[in-house]
Short mmCIF file of C-alpha atoms in Angstrom, two decimals:
data_model
loop_
_atom_site.label_atom_id
_atom_site.label_comp_id
_atom_site.label_asym_id
_atom_site.label_seq_id
_atom_site.Cartn_x
_atom_site.Cartn_y
_atom_site.Cartn_z
CA MET A 87 -80.45 45.28 -35.05
CA LYS A 88 -81.25 46.86 -38.42
CA PHE A 89 -77.74 46.37 -39.81
CA GLY A 90 -78.01 44.17 -42.91
CA GLN A 91 -81.80 44.44 -43.03
CA VAL A 92 -83.52 43.83 -46.39
CA GLU A 93 -87.07 44.53 -47.55
CA ASP A 94 -87.74 40.99 -48.78
CA PRO A 95 -85.81 38.21 -46.98
CA SER A 96 -87.34 35.58 -49.33
CA LYS A 97 -84.99 36.83 -52.06
CA ILE A 98 -81.85 36.11 -50.02
CA ASP A 99 -79.85 32.90 -50.37
CA PHE A 100 -79.28 31.96 -46.73
CA THR A 101 -77.13 28.90 -47.51
CA LEU A 102 -74.08 28.84 -45.27
CA PRO A 103 -70.87 29.01 -47.32
CA LYS A 104 -68.10 26.46 -47.05
CA ASP A 105 -65.43 26.96 -44.42
CA HIS A 106 -62.37 29.00 -45.22
CA SER A 107 -59.46 26.66 -45.91
CA ARG A 108 -57.66 27.77 -42.73
CA THR A 109 -60.57 27.11 -40.36
CA LYS A 110 -60.10 23.35 -40.08
CA GLU A 111 -56.42 23.83 -39.24
CA ILE A 112 -57.30 26.28 -36.48
CA LEU A 113 -59.84 23.89 -34.96
CA ARG A 114 -57.37 21.01 -35.11
CA GLN A 115 -55.02 22.91 -32.81
CA ASN A 116 -57.44 22.57 -29.89
CA LYS A 117 -56.70 19.43 -27.87
CA LYS A 118 -59.01 20.26 -24.95
CA GLY A 119 -62.35 19.52 -26.58
CA LEU A 120 -65.46 21.65 -26.14
CA GLU A 121 -65.19 23.73 -22.96
CA ASN A 122 -67.94 26.33 -23.01
CA ILE A 123 -71.24 27.09 -24.74
CA SER A 124 -72.71 30.56 -24.30
CA ILE A 125 -75.99 31.44 -26.01
CA GLY A 126 -77.98 34.58 -25.35
CA CYS A 127 -79.59 37.77 -26.59
CA ALA A 128 -78.07 41.18 -27.22
CA LYS A 129 -79.89 43.01 -24.42
CA TRP A 130 -82.04 42.33 -21.41
CA ASN A 131 -84.30 45.38 -21.28
CA LYS A 132 -88.03 44.82 -21.08
CA THR A 133 -88.80 47.36 -23.81
CA ASP A 134 -87.19 45.21 -26.50
CA LEU A 135 -87.99 41.74 -25.18
CA LYS A 136 -91.74 42.25 -24.97
CA GLY A 137 -93.62 39.35 -23.39
CA PHE A 138 -90.46 37.63 -22.18
CA TYR A 139 -90.63 38.85 -18.59
CA PRO A 140 -93.38 37.74 -16.19
CA LYS A 141 -95.64 40.55 -15.08
CA GLY A 142 -94.24 42.28 -12.04
CA THR A 143 -90.58 41.52 -12.82
CA LYS A 144 -88.59 44.16 -10.98
CA ASP A 145 -85.03 43.27 -11.91
CA GLU A 146 -84.69 42.38 -15.58
CA LEU A 147 -81.07 41.19 -15.48
CA ALA A 148 -81.68 39.00 -12.43
CA TYR A 149 -84.57 37.28 -14.23
CA TYR A 150 -82.85 37.15 -17.63
CA SER A 151 -79.87 35.35 -16.07
CA THR A 152 -82.14 32.57 -14.79
CA GLN A 153 -83.21 31.87 -18.38
CA PHE A 154 -79.96 32.36 -20.31
CA ASN A 155 -76.33 31.63 -19.45
CA SER A 156 -74.90 34.72 -21.19
CA ILE A 157 -75.55 38.19 -22.60
CA GLU A 158 -74.01 40.10 -25.47
CA LEU A 159 -73.59 43.30 -23.51
CA ASN A 160 -74.25 46.14 -25.97
CA ALA A 161 -74.92 48.63 -23.18
CA THR A 162 -71.16 49.14 -22.70
CA PHE A 163 -70.90 50.34 -26.32
CA TYR A 164 -72.94 53.44 -25.53
CA GLY A 165 -71.32 54.34 -22.23
CA MET A 166 -68.14 53.51 -20.34
CA PRO A 167 -68.98 51.07 -17.53
CA SER A 168 -67.64 51.81 -14.08
CA SER A 169 -66.11 49.12 -11.91
CA GLU A 170 -69.02 49.61 -9.50
CA GLN A 171 -71.57 49.01 -12.27
CA VAL A 172 -69.75 45.87 -13.42
CA LEU A 173 -69.74 44.49 -9.89
CA THR A 174 -73.47 45.20 -9.58
CA TRP A 175 -74.20 43.31 -12.79
CA LYS A 176 -71.94 40.46 -11.72
CA GLU A 177 -73.58 40.06 -8.32
CA LYS A 178 -77.08 39.83 -9.84
CA THR A 179 -76.26 36.75 -11.91
CA PRO A 180 -75.72 33.03 -11.19
CA GLU A 181 -72.31 31.45 -10.87
CA ASN A 182 -72.05 30.14 -14.44
CA PHE A 183 -73.30 33.29 -16.19
CA LYS A 184 -71.04 35.04 -18.76
CA PHE A 185 -70.91 38.64 -19.98
CA PHE A 186 -69.63 39.61 -23.45
CA PRO A 187 -69.25 43.41 -23.27
CA LYS A 188 -68.85 45.50 -26.43
CA ILE A 189 -66.00 48.01 -26.31
CA THR A 190 -67.25 51.57 -25.93
CA ASN A 191 -67.84 53.55 -29.11
CA THR A 192 -65.29 56.14 -28.00
CA VAL A 193 -62.65 53.62 -29.08
CA SER A 194 -64.21 52.31 -32.28
CA HIS A 195 -66.32 55.13 -33.68
CA PHE A 196 -65.32 58.50 -32.26
CA ARG A 197 -61.54 58.11 -31.93
CA ARG A 198 -61.37 55.34 -34.54
CA LEU A 199 -58.55 53.49 -32.72
CA LEU A 200 -56.40 56.65 -32.41
CA ASN A 201 -55.19 58.04 -29.05
CA ILE A 202 -57.19 55.50 -27.09
CA ASP A 203 -54.73 54.16 -24.50
CA ASP A 204 -56.54 55.92 -21.67
CA VAL A 205 -59.99 54.71 -22.75
CA VAL A 206 -58.83 51.12 -23.32
CA THR A 207 -57.19 51.06 -19.89
CA GLN A 208 -60.35 52.39 -18.26
CA PHE A 209 -62.55 49.89 -20.09
CA ALA A 210 -60.31 46.88 -19.43
CA THR A 211 -59.95 47.81 -15.75
CA ALA A 212 -63.72 47.97 -15.38
CA VAL A 213 -64.66 44.73 -17.17
CA LEU A 214 -61.98 42.70 -15.40
CA ASN A 215 -64.24 43.06 -12.35
CA PHE A 216 -66.49 40.47 -13.99
CA ASP A 217 -63.73 38.00 -13.01
CA GLU A 218 -64.79 34.45 -13.92
CA LYS A 219 -68.02 35.80 -15.44
CA LEU A 220 -66.17 37.66 -18.20
CA GLY A 221 -66.68 35.67 -21.37
CA MET A 222 -65.03 37.78 -24.05
CA VAL A 223 -64.83 41.47 -24.90
CA PHE A 224 -65.56 42.46 -28.49
CA LEU A 225 -64.70 45.37 -30.73
CA GLN A 226 -67.15 46.34 -33.47
CA LEU A 227 -65.49 48.60 -36.01
CA HIS A 228 -67.45 51.28 -37.86
CA ASP A 229 -68.85 50.42 -41.30
CA ASN A 230 -66.49 52.97 -42.85
CA PHE A 231 -63.34 51.74 -41.08
CA LYS A 232 -61.45 50.36 -44.08
CA PRO A 233 -58.25 48.40 -44.80
CA LYS A 234 -56.47 51.70 -45.47
CA ASP A 235 -56.55 52.02 -41.66
CA TYR A 236 -54.89 48.63 -41.15
CA GLU A 237 -51.98 50.13 -39.22
CA ARG A 238 -54.39 51.52 -36.63
CA LEU A 239 -55.92 48.08 -36.20
CA GLU A 240 -52.50 46.44 -35.96
CA GLN A 241 -51.39 48.90 -33.29
CA PHE A 242 -54.61 48.34 -31.35
CA VAL A 243 -54.13 44.56 -31.44
CA ASN A 244 -50.48 44.79 -30.44
CA LYS A 245 -51.27 46.97 -27.41
CA TRP A 246 -54.45 45.22 -26.27
CA PRO A 247 -54.09 43.87 -22.67
CA LYS A 248 -53.56 40.11 -23.06
CA GLU A 249 -55.45 39.24 -19.86
CA VAL A 250 -58.71 40.34 -21.48
CA PRO A 251 -59.97 37.90 -24.17
CA LEU A 252 -60.89 39.78 -27.32
CA ALA A 253 -62.97 39.30 -30.47
CA ILE A 254 -63.16 41.75 -33.39
CA GLU A 255 -65.93 42.39 -35.90
CA LEU A 256 -64.86 43.89 -39.23
CA ARG A 257 -67.74 45.52 -41.10
CA ASN A 258 -66.53 47.31 -44.20
CA THR A 259 -66.86 45.18 -47.34
CA GLU A 260 -63.30 45.92 -48.44
CA TRP A 261 -61.91 43.72 -45.65
CA PHE A 262 -63.54 40.70 -47.28
CA THR A 263 -63.25 41.49 -50.99
CA ASP A 264 -59.48 41.97 -50.86
CA GLU A 265 -58.26 38.44 -50.18
CA GLU A 266 -54.71 39.56 -49.47
CA ILE A 267 -55.72 42.06 -46.79
CA PHE A 268 -58.22 39.66 -45.25
CA ASP A 269 -55.59 36.93 -44.95
CA LYS A 270 -53.11 39.42 -43.51
CA THR A 271 -55.65 40.59 -40.94
CA CYS A 272 -56.64 37.08 -39.94
CA GLU A 273 -52.97 36.14 -39.52
CA LEU A 274 -52.63 39.13 -37.19
CA PHE A 275 -55.60 37.88 -35.18
CA GLU A 276 -54.15 34.37 -35.03
CA GLN A 277 -50.81 35.65 -33.72
CA HIS A 278 -52.54 37.51 -30.89
CA ASN A 279 -55.23 34.92 -30.09
CA ILE A 280 -58.05 37.21 -31.20
CA THR A 281 -61.33 35.71 -32.32
CA ASN A 282 -62.72 36.77 -35.69
CA ILE A 283 -66.47 37.46 -35.34
CA ILE A 284 -68.89 35.98 -37.88
CA VAL A 285 -72.09 37.92 -38.59
CA ASP A 286 -75.07 36.20 -40.23
CA THR A 287 -77.45 38.88 -41.48
CA ALA A 288 -79.56 39.00 -44.62
CA GLY A 289 -78.07 42.02 -46.36
CA ARG A 290 -74.39 41.43 -45.69
CA ARG A 291 -73.51 37.89 -46.72
CA ASP A 292 -69.84 38.90 -47.10
CA MET A 293 -69.54 38.99 -43.30
CA LEU A 294 -70.32 35.28 -43.28
CA HIS A 295 -66.66 34.59 -44.01
CA MET A 296 -66.40 31.31 -42.04
CA ARG A 297 -62.79 32.09 -41.19
CA LEU A 298 -61.92 31.17 -37.60
CA THR A 299 -58.74 32.62 -36.13
CA THR A 300 -59.02 30.78 -32.79
CA PRO A 301 -60.86 27.56 -31.86
CA ASN A 302 -63.71 29.83 -30.70
CA ALA A 303 -66.80 30.53 -32.79
CA PHE A 304 -68.26 33.96 -31.95
CA ILE A 305 -71.42 34.27 -34.04
CA ARG A 306 -73.83 37.19 -34.13
CA TYR A 307 -76.98 35.79 -35.73
CA VAL A 308 -79.56 38.29 -37.00
CA GLY A 309 -83.01 36.91 -37.69
CA ALA A 310 -85.01 38.58 -40.47
CA ASN A 311 -88.40 38.26 -38.72
CA ASP A 312 -89.20 35.69 -41.37
CA GLU A 313 -90.08 31.99 -41.42
CA SER A 314 -86.59 31.29 -42.78
CA ASP A 315 -85.14 32.21 -39.36
CA TYR A 316 -85.80 28.70 -38.04
CA GLN A 317 -84.24 26.93 -41.02
CA ARG A 318 -81.19 29.16 -40.75
CA LEU A 319 -80.76 28.12 -37.12
CA ASP A 320 -81.06 24.46 -38.14
CA ASP A 321 -78.32 25.01 -40.70
CA TRP A 322 -76.10 26.63 -38.10
CA LEU A 323 -76.55 23.70 -35.74
CA LYS A 324 -75.44 21.29 -38.45
CA HIS A 325 -72.40 23.40 -39.21
CA LEU A 326 -71.48 23.88 -35.56
CA THR A 327 -71.77 20.14 -35.01
CA LYS A 328 -69.17 19.72 -37.76
CA TRP A 329 -66.90 22.27 -36.07
CA LYS A 330 -67.38 20.52 -32.74
CA LYS A 331 -66.11 17.27 -34.26
CA GLU A 332 -63.15 19.13 -35.76
CA GLY A 333 -62.06 20.69 -32.45
CA LEU A 334 -64.30 23.61 -31.46
CA GLN A 335 -63.28 24.85 -28.01
CA ASN A 336 -65.87 27.54 -27.21
CA LEU A 337 -69.17 28.51 -28.80
CA TYR A 338 -70.50 32.03 -28.34
CA PHE A 339 -73.81 32.47 -30.20
CA PHE A 340 -75.94 35.58 -29.81
CA VAL A 341 -79.37 36.02 -31.34
CA HIS A 342 -80.65 39.33 -32.70
CA GLN A 343 -83.58 40.27 -34.90
CA ASN A 344 -84.04 43.18 -37.28
CA ILE A 345 -87.02 44.08 -35.12
CA GLU A 346 -86.09 42.98 -31.62
CA LYS A 347 -89.38 41.57 -30.42
CA ALA A 348 -88.97 37.82 -30.05
CA SER A 349 -85.26 36.97 -29.87
CA PRO A 350 -85.95 34.71 -26.85
CA LEU A 351 -88.22 32.54 -29.05
CA LEU A 352 -85.46 31.98 -31.59
CA SER A 353 -82.93 31.40 -28.83
CA ALA A 354 -85.15 28.84 -27.10
CA TYR A 355 -85.63 26.97 -30.39
CA PHE A 356 -81.89 26.89 -31.03
CA ILE A 357 -80.95 25.86 -27.48
CA GLU A 358 -83.55 23.08 -27.36
CA ASN A 359 -82.26 21.56 -30.60
CA LEU A 360 -78.63 21.96 -29.58
CA ASN A 361 -79.33 20.16 -26.30
CA LYS A 362 -80.83 17.24 -28.24
CA GLU A 363 -78.00 17.09 -30.78
CA TRP A 364 -75.07 17.62 -28.40
CA LYS A 365 -76.55 15.93 -25.31
CA THR A 366 -76.12 19.14 -23.29
CA ASP A 367 -78.41 20.61 -20.65
CA LEU A 368 -78.36 24.34 -21.29
CA PRO A 369 -81.36 26.16 -19.79
CA ILE A 370 -84.18 26.63 -22.31
CA PRO A 371 -85.68 30.11 -21.91
CA LYS A 372 -89.33 30.24 -20.94
CA MET A 373 -91.65 32.97 -22.13
CA GLY A 374 -92.95 34.90 -19.15
CA GLN A 375 -96.28 35.90 -20.69
CA GLU A 376 -98.79 34.12 -22.88
CA ASN A 377 -98.99 37.08 -25.25
CA MET A 378 -95.39 36.74 -26.39
CA PRO A 379 -95.21 38.42 -29.83
CA SER A 380 -94.81 36.20 -32.87
CA LEU A 381 -91.61 36.27 -34.86
CA PHE A 382 -93.13 37.56 -38.06
#
């Protein structure tokens, strides 16, 4: 993921900002405690995750799902999944595995939330075949989709099928610099139980808004292929531990890198430390080959 990439990560202040004032109130509403932790990568293909798969691996998803409990499914952004394809993916994975499919770019980028009822219906119908393995669908809006298009977003949210859990990633800076519009948008998300995605990437610190709209934390973490990546994960664990105490219900944490070569290494580091801190037993990914590329 090259979004938010910078030439020199050492010049970036990676300190996590304080929570938005509303976040603690949102977490307090959850009375069920922590229910689910999903941590994974953005893709499972062998080309990107060099060194992760043992030599001779024939089915990448089948192996990936023995090492991770979830996947941020970016493949569905580039092409509409069929129900048959979804069932194939589902059947290759263990019982507790979760998929987090990205809504196809026909909705977000080409039609820009206009005249999309047919596409949304087709997409929702397909991904519902994941059944209990459907974690959450997410919409990633184009960088140039601005608050002037708020009515389109509002209409999309109002018409979204409620049986499909949804998260939304806003990207244009104007959503975050205009406090009034950001609050209005987050209130819309709260009313419809839509999770506000947090993106942690070097060049776009404004997307690190720390505003939760549900008791779910959906975080897309982008490593900078720099030594600071580990410290940033340590900081996230401390912050998530705070949210857990305040009422976090579900954690969805997906690891990217600007140059996708060793996301499993970062993920393994994060999962191992989370298991120690939270007394959980999430699977820690193993590297399939000794020549796993270094992070930097």
